[in-house]
Short mmCIF file of C-alpha atoms and ligand atoms in Angstrom, two decimals:
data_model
loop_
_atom_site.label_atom_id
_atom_site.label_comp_id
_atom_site.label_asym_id
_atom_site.label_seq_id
_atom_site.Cartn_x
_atom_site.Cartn_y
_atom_site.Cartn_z
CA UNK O 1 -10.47 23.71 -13.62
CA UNK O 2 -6.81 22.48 -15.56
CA UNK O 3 -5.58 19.43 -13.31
CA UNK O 4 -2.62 17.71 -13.79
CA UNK O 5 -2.16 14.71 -12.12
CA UNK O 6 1.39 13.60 -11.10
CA UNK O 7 2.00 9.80 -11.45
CA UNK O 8 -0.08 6.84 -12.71
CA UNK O 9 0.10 4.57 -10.35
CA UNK O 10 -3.15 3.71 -8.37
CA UNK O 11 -3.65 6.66 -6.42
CA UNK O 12 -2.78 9.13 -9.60
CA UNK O 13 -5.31 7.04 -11.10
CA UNK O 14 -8.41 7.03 -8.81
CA UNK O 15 -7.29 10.32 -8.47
CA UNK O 16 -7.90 11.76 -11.76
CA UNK O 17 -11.12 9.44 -12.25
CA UNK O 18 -12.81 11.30 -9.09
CA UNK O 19 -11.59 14.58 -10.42
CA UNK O 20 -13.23 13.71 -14.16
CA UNK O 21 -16.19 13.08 -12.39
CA UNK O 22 -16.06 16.15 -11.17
CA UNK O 23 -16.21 17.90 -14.09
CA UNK O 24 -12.47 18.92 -13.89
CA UNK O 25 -10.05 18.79 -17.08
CA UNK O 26 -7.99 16.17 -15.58
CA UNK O 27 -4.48 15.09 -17.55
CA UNK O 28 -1.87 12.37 -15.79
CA UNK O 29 1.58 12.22 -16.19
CA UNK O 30 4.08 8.98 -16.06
CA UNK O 31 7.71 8.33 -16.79
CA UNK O 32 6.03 4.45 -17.53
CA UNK O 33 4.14 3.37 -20.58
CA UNK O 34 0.75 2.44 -19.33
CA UNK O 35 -0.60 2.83 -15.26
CA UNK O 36 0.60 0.99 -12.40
CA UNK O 37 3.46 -0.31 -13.66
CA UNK O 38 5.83 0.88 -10.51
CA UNK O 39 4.56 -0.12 -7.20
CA UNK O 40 0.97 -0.41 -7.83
CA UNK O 41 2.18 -3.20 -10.34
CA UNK O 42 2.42 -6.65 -8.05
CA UNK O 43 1.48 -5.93 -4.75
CA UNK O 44 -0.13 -8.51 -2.47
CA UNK O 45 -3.96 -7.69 -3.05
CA UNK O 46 -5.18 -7.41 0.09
CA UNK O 47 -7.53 -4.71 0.45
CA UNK O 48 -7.62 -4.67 4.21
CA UNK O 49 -10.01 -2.10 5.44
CA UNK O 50 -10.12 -3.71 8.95
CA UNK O 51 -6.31 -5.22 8.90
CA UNK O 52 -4.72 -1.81 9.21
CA UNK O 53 -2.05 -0.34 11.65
CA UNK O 54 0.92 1.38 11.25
CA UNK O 55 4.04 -0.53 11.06
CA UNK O 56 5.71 1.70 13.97
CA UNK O 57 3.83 0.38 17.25
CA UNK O 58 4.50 -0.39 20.66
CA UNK O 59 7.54 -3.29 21.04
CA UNK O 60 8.46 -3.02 17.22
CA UNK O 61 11.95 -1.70 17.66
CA UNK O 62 12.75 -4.40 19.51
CA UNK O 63 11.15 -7.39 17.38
CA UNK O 64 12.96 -5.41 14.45
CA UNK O 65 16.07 -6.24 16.39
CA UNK O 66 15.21 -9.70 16.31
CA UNK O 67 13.73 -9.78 12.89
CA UNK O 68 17.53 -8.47 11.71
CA UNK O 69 18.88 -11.73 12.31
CA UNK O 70 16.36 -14.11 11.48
CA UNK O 71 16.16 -16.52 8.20
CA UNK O 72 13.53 -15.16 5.96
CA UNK O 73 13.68 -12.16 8.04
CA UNK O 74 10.76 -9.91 7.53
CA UNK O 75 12.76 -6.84 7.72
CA UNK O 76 16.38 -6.12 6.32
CA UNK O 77 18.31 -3.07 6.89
CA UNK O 78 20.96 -1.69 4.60
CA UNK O 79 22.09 1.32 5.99
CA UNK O 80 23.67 4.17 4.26
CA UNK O 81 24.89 7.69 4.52
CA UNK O 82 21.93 9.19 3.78
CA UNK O 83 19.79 11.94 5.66
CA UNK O 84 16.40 11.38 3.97
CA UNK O 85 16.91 7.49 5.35
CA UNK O 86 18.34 8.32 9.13
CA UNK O 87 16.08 10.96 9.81
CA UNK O 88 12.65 8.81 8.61
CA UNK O 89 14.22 5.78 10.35
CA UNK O 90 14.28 8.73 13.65
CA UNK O 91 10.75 9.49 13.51
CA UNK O 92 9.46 6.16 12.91
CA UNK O 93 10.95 5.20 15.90
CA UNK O 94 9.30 8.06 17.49
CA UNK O 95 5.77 6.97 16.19
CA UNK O 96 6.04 3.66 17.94
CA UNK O 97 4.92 5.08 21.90
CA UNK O 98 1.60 3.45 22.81
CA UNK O 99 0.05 7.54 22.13
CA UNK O 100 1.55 7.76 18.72
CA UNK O 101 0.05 4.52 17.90
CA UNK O 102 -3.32 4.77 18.72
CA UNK O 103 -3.72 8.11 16.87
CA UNK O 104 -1.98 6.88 13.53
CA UNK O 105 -4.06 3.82 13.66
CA UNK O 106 -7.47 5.66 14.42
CA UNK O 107 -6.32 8.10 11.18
CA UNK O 108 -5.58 5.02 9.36
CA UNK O 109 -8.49 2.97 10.18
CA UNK O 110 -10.93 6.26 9.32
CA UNK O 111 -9.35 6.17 5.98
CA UNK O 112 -9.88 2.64 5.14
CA UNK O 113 -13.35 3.00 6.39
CA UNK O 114 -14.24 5.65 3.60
CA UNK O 115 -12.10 3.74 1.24
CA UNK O 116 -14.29 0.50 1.68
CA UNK O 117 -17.52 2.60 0.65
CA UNK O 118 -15.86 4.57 -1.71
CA UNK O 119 -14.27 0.98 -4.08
CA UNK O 120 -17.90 -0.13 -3.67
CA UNK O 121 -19.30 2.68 -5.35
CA UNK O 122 -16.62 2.53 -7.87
CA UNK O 123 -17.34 -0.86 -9.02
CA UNK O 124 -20.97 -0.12 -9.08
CA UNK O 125 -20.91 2.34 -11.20
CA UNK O 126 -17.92 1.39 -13.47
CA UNK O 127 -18.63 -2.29 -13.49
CA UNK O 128 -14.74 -3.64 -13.78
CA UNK O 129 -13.73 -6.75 -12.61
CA UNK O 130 -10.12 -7.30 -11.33
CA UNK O 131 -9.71 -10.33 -9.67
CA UNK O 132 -11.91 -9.35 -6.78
CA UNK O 133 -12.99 -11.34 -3.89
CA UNK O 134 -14.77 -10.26 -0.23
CA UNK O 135 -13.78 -13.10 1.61
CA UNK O 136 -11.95 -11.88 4.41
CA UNK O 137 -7.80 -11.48 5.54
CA UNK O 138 -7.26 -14.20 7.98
CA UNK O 139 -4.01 -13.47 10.42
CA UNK O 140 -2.42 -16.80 11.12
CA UNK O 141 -0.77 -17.68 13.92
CA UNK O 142 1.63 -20.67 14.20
CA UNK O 143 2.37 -20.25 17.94
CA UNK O 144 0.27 -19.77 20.93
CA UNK O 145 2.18 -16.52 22.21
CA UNK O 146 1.42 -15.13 18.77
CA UNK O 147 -2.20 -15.97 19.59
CA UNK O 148 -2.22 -14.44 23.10
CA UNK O 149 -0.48 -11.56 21.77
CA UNK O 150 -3.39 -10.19 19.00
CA UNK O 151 -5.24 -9.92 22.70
CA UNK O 152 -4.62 -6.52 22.29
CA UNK O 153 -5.61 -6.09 18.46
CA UNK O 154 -8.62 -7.95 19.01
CA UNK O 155 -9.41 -5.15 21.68
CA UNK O 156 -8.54 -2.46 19.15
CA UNK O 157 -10.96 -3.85 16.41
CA UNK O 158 -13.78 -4.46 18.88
CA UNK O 159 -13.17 -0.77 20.25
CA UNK O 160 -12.74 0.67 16.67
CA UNK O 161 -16.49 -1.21 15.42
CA UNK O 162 -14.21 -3.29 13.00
CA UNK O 163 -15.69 -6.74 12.75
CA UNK O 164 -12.87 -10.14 13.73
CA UNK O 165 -13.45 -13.43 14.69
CA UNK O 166 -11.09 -15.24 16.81
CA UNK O 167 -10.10 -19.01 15.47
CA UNK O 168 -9.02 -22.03 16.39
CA UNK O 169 -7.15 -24.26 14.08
CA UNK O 170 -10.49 -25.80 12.76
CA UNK O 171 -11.75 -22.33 12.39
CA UNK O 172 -8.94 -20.99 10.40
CA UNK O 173 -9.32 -24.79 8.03
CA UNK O 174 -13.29 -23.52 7.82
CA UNK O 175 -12.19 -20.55 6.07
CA UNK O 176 -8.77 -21.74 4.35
CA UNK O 177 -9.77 -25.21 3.22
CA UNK O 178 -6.08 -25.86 1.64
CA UNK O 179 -4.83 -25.26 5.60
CA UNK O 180 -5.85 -29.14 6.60
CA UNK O 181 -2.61 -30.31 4.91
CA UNK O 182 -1.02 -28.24 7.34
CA UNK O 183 -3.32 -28.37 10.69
CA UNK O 184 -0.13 -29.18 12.86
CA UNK O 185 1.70 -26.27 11.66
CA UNK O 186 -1.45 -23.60 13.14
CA UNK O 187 -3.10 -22.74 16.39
CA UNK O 188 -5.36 -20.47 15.01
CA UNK O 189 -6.03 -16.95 13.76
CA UNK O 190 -7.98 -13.98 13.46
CA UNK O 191 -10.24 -13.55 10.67
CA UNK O 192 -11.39 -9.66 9.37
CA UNK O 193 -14.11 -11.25 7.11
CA UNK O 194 -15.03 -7.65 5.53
CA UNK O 195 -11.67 -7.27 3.54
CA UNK O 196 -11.44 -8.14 0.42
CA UNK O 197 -8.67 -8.74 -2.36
CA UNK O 198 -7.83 -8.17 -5.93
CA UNK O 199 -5.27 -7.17 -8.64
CA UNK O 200 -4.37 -3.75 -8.37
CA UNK O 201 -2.47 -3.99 -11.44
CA UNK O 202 -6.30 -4.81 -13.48
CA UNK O 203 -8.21 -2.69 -11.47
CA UNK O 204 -5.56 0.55 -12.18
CA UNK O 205 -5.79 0.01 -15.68
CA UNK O 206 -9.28 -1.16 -16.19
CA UNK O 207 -9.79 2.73 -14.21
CA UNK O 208 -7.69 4.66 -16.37
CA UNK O 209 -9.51 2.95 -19.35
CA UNK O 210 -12.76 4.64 -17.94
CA UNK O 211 -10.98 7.56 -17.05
CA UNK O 212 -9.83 7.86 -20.50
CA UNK O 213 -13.37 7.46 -21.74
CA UNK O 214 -14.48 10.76 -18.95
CA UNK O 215 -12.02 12.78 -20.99
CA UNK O 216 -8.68 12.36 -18.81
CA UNK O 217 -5.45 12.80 -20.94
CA UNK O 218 -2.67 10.55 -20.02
CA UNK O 219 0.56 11.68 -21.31
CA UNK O 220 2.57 8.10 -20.75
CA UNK O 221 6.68 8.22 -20.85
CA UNK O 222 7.32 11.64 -19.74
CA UNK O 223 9.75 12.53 -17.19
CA UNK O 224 8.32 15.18 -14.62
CA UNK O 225 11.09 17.57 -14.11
CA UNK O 226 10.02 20.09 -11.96
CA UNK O 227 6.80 22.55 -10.83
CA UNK O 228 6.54 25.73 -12.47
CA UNK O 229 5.79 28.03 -9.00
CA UNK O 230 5.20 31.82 -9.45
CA UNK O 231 4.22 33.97 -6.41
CA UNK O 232 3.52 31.24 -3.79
CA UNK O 233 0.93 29.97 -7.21
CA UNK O 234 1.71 26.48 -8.93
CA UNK O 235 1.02 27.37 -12.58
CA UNK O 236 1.93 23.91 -14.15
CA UNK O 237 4.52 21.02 -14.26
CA UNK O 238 7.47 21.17 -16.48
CA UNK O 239 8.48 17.77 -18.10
CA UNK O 240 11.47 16.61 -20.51
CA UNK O 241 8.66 17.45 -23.23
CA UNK O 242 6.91 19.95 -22.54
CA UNK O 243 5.76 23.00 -19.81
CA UNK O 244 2.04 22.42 -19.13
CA UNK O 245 -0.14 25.02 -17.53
CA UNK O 246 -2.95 23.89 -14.61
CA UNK O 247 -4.95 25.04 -12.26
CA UNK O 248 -4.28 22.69 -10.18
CA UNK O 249 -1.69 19.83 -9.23
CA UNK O 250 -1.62 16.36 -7.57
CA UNK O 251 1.40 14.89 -6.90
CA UNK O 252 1.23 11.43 -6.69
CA UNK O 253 4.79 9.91 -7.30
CA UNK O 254 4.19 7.37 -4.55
CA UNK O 255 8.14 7.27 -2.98
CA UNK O 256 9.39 9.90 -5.77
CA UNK O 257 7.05 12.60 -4.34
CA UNK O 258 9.48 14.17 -2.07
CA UNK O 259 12.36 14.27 -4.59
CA UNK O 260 10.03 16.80 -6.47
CA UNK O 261 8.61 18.97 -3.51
CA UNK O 262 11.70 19.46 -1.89
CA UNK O 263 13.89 22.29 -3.71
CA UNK O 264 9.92 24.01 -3.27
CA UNK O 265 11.02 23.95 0.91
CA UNK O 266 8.51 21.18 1.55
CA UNK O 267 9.92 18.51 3.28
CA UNK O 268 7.82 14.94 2.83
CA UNK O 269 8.84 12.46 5.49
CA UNK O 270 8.15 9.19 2.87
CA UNK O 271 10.86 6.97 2.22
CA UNK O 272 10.92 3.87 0.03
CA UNK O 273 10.68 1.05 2.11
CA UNK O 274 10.63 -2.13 -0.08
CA UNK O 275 8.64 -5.20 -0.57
CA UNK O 276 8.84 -8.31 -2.61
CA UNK O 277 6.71 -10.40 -4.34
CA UNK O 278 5.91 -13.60 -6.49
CA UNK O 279 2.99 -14.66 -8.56
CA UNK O 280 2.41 -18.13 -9.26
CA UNK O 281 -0.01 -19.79 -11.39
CA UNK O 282 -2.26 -22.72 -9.81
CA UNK O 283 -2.02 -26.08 -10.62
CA UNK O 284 -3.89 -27.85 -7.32
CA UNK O 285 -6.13 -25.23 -6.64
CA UNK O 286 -7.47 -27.52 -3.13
CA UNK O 287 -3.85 -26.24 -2.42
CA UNK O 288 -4.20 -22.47 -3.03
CA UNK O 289 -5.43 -20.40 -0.57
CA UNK O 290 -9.13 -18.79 -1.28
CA UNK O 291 -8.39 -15.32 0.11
CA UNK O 292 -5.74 -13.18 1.64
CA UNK O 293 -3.51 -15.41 4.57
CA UNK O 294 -1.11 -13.21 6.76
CA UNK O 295 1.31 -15.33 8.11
CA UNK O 296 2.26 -13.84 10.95
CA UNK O 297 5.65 -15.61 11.77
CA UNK O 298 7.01 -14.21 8.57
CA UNK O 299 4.74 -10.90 8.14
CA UNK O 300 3.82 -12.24 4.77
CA UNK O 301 0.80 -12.15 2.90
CA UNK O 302 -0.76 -15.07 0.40
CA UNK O 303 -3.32 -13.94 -1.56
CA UNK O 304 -5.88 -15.87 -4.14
CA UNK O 305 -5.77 -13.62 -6.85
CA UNK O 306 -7.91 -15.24 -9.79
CA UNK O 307 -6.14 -18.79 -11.21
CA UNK O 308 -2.52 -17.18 -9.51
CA UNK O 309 -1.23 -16.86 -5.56
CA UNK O 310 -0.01 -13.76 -5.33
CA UNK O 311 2.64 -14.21 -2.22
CA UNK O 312 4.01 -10.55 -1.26
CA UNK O 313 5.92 -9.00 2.24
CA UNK O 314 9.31 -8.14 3.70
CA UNK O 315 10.56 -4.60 4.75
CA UNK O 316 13.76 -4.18 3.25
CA UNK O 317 15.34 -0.28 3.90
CA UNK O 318 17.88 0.27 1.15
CA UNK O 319 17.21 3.08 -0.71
CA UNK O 320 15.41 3.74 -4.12
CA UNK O 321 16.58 0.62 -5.24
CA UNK O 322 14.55 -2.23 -7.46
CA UNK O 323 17.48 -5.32 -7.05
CA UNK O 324 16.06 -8.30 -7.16
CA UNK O 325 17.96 -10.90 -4.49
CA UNK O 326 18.30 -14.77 -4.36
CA UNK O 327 17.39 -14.66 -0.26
CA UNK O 328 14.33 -12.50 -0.40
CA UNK O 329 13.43 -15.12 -3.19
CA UNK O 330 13.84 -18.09 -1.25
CA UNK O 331 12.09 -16.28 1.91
CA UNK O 332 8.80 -16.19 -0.79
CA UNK O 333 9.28 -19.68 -1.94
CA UNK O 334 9.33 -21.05 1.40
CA UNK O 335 6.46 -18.38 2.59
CA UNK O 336 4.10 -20.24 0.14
CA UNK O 337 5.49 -23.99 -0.21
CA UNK O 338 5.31 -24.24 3.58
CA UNK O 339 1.63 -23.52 3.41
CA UNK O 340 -0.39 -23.40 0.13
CA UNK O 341 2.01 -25.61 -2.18
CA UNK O 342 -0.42 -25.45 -5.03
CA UNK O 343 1.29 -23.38 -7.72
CA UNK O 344 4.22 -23.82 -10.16
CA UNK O 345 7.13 -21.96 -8.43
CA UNK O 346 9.12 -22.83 -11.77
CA UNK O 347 6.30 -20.57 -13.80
CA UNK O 348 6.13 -17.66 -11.00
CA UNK O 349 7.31 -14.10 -11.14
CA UNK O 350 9.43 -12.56 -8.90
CA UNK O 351 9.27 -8.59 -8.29
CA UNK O 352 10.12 -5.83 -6.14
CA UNK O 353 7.69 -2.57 -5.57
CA UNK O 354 9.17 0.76 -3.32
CA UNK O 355 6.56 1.05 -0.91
CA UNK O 356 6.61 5.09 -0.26
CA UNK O 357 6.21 5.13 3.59
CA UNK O 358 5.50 7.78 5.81
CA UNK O 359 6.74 7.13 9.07
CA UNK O 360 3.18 7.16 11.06
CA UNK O 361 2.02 4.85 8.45
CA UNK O 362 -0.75 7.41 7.28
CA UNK O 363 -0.61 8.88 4.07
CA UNK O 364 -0.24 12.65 3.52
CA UNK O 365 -3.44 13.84 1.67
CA UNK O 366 -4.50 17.59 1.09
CA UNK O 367 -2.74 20.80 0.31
CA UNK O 368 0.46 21.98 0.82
CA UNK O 369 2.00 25.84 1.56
CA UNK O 370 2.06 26.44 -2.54
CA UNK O 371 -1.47 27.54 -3.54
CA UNK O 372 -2.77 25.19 -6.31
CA UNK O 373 -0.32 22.22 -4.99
CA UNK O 374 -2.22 19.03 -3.22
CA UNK O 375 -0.49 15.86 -2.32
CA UNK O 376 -2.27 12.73 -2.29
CA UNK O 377 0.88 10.03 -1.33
CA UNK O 378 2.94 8.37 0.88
CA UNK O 379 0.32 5.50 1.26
CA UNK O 380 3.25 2.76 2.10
CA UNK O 381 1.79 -0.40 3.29
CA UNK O 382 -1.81 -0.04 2.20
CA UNK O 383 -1.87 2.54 -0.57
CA UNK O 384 -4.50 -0.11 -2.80
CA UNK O 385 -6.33 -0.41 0.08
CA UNK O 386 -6.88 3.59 0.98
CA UNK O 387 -6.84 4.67 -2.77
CA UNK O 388 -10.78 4.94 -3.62
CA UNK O 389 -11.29 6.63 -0.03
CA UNK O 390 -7.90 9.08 -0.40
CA UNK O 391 -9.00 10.16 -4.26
CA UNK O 392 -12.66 11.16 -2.99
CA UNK O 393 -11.10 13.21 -0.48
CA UNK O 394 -8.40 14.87 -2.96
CA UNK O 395 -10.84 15.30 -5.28
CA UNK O 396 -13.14 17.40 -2.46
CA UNK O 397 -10.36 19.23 -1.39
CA UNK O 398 -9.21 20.33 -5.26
CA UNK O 399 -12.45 21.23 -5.85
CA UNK O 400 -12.86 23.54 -2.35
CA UNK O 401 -16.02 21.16 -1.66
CA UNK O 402 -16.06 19.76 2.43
CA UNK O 403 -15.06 16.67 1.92
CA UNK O 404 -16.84 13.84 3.71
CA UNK O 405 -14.65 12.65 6.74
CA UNK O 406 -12.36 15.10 8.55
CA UNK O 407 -9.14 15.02 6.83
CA UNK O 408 -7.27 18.40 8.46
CA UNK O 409 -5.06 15.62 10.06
CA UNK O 410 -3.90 14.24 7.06
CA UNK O 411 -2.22 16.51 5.40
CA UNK O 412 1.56 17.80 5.54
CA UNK O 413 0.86 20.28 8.38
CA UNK O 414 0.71 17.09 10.77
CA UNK O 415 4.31 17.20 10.53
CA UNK O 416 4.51 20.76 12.01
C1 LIG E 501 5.51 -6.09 -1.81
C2 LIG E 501 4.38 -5.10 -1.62
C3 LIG E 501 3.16 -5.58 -1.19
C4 LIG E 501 2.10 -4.68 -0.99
N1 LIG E 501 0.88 -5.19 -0.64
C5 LIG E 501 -0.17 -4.36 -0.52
C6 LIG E 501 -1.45 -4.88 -0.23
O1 LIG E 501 -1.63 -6.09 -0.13
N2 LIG E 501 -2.48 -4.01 -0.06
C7 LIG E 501 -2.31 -2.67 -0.17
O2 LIG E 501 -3.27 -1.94 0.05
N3 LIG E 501 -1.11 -2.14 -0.50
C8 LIG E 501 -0.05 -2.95 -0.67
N4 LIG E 501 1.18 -2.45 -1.00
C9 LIG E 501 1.34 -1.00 -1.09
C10 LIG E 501 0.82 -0.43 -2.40
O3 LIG E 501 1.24 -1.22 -3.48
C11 LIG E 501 1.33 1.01 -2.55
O4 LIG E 501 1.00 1.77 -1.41
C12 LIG E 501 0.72 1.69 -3.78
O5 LIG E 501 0.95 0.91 -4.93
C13 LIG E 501 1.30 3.09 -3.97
O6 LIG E 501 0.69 3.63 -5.11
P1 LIG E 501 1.19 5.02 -5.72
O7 LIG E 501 0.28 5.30 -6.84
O8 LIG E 501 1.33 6.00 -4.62
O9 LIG E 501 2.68 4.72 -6.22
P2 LIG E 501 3.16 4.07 -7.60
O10 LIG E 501 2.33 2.94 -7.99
O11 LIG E 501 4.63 3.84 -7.45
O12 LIG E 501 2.91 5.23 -8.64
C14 LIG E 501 3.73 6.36 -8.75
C15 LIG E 501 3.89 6.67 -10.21
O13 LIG E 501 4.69 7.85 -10.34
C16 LIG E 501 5.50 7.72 -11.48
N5 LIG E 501 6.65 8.60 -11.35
C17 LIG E 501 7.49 8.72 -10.28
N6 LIG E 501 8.40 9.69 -10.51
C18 LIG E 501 8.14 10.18 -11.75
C19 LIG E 501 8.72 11.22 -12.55
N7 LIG E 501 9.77 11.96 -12.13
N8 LIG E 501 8.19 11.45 -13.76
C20 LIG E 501 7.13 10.73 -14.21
N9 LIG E 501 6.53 9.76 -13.49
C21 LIG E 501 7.03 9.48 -12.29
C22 LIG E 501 5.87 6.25 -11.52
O14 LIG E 501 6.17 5.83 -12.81
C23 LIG E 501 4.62 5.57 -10.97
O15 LIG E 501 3.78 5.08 -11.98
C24 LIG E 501 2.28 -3.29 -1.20
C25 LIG E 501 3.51 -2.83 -1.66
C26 LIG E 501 4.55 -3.71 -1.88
C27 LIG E 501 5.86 -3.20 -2.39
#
């Protein structure tokens, strides 16, 4: 079969390297020059199979309340008149009942579980190295209500099989050497020692390179313009080059996907909620942390990423929108400095990725009312973590094979 992949980012990617596999004619399309060079470009590297919940839970809207008028506030609001933004904002709330919850976190956790075999297999058989450790997210807490409080995660993980380990503040140092400068700043944390971490950025390219070699075509700086739809059929993608015929397509524009589905009638509930990050090179590495550290005060993560910290978080709902801002600077600088000082801030860079959010925190992956038209996207929060598990599964689905977990609920007619 013709596929066309919509998007290069790391789920357009993994995408079109299952779909090579197999055996389709796979091409990719991307406004960018190369892969991952929108939000799959600097994100924080944690691939957390077992740290995973939706963002809309249980008590959030009124911590987000409290977040809005915080220093270094984890989330920022800049509302607007805009529908796409109130109504998402609407059902997020909506997703954050105790019920809601545990279903979007079950969804999201049976994801992640596929996605953890799935990047195994990957590297096995491709062999590319990006940065990668399995070593573990550790949550830290700095208070002892924030402890008492991930009572009830702890519960979740032990009910959902995910292995944890509860730590005291000599327990977190075990694991996070660099933390003894800072032992009166912790009481302790929970440790999900079967995550891992690693540069999305090298691993999305180091994939397309081996896509490349399993015959995909990737047609770099093109503008996708529109679907070419005849009869309730996709026939192909029309760009600002070109009309090319498929098969098959995958849209996977990460927060642009619903600007293209909608004049089709299908209405994707995935808004860009952004994030902000800085990479620093190490220069005291007994100063840097060794894997992925969630501080939980601020809701952001530090990751070890190679001979660089990779410091990444904040929610900040403003609209498609790349700005990059002194505050949500400083709120990185003091992230890291206050815990792993061991990089050159002066050296660092400082970026901004659209995470595209759905707002149960579950992607949307399968296919959609047009026949021919599949939508692997709106992976928000954790779309490096879920993208080896969601490509198996779009690639099943293309090909009309069963694919290996049940995935009826994660496609667009969960919306319904
Ligand atoms: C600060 C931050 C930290 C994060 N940390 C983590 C983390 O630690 N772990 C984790 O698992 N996830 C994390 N994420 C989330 C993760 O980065 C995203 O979920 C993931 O990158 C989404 O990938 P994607 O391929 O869907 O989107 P993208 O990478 O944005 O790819 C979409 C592609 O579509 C292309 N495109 C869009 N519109 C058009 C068009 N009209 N024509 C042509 N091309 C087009 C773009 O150029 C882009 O390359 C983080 C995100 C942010 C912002």
């Amino acid at each position: 079969m013709k596929v066309i992949v919509l998007g290069a980012g790391v789920i357009g990617v993994t995408s079109a390297y299952q779909l090579a596999k197999a055996g389709h004619e796979v091409t990719v399309i991307d406004r960018q020059v190369g892969p991952a060079l929108e939000t799959s470009f600097a994100n924080a590297g944690e691939v957390s199979f077992g740290y995973c919940s939706p963002w809309a839970a249980p008590g959030i809207p009124m911590k987000a309340l409290k977040w809005l008028f915080m220093e270094h506030a984890p989330l920022i609001l800049r509302p607007k008149i805009d529908r796409a933004m109130l109504s998402w904002m609407l059902q997020m709330l909506r997703n954050c009942t105790p019920e809601r919850y545990a279903i979007n976190k079950s969804r999201m956790l049976r994801l992640a579980a596929y996605s953890r075999t799935s990047l195994a297999e990957v590297r096995a058989e491709t062999g590319i190295a990006y940065d990668e450790r399995m070593q573990g997210t550790l949550q830290l807490f700095r208070t002892q209500q924030q402890l008492d409080a991930s009572a009830k995660d702890v519960k979740a993980l032990a009910a959902d099989g995910v292995p944890y380990k509860v730590l005291d503040r000599d327990g977190c140092i075990g694991v996070e050497p660099a933390l003894k400068h800072v032992r009166e700043k912790i009481v302790g944390g929970l440790l999900t020692p079967k995550d891992e971490t690693g540069d999305c950025f090298k691993f999305t390219n180091a994939l397309a390179a081996t896509a490349a070699a399993l015959g995909v075509r990737f047609s770099y700086g093109t503008h996708i313009k529109g679907l070419d739809v005849e009869g309730g059929q996709v026939r192909g993608v029309l760009t600002d080059r070109d009309r090319l015929r498929a098969d098959a397509v995958v849209v996977a524009l990460g927060s642009y996907s619903p600007l293209l589905l909608k004049p089709f009638g299908i209405k994707l509930p995935v808004y860009p909620v952004k994030g902000y990050s800085l990479t620093i090179p190490i220069t005291d590495a007994s100063r840097a942390p060794e894997s992925t550290v969630m501080d939980e005060t601020y809701k952001i993560a530090i990751t070890r990423l190679g001979d660089r910290i990779r410091v990444g978080g904040m929610a900040e709902i403003s609209g498609y929108t790349n700005d990059l801002g002194p505050a949500r600077r400083r709120t990185l600088d003091h992230s890291v400095t206050d815990l792993f000082p061991g990089g050159d801030l002066r050296q660092a860079s400082f970026w901004s990725g659209l995470r595209p959010m759905t707002p149960d925190g579950t992607p949307v992956i399968g296919p959609t009312k047009i026949a021919g038209l599949f939508l692997n996207t709106g992976h928000g929060t954790l779309g490096w973590t879920m993208s080896c598990g969601s490509a198996r599964l779009i690639s099943d689905l293309v090909g009309g094979r069963k694919p290996e977990i049940d995935a009826k609920d994660l496609a667009i007619g969960r919306y319904r």
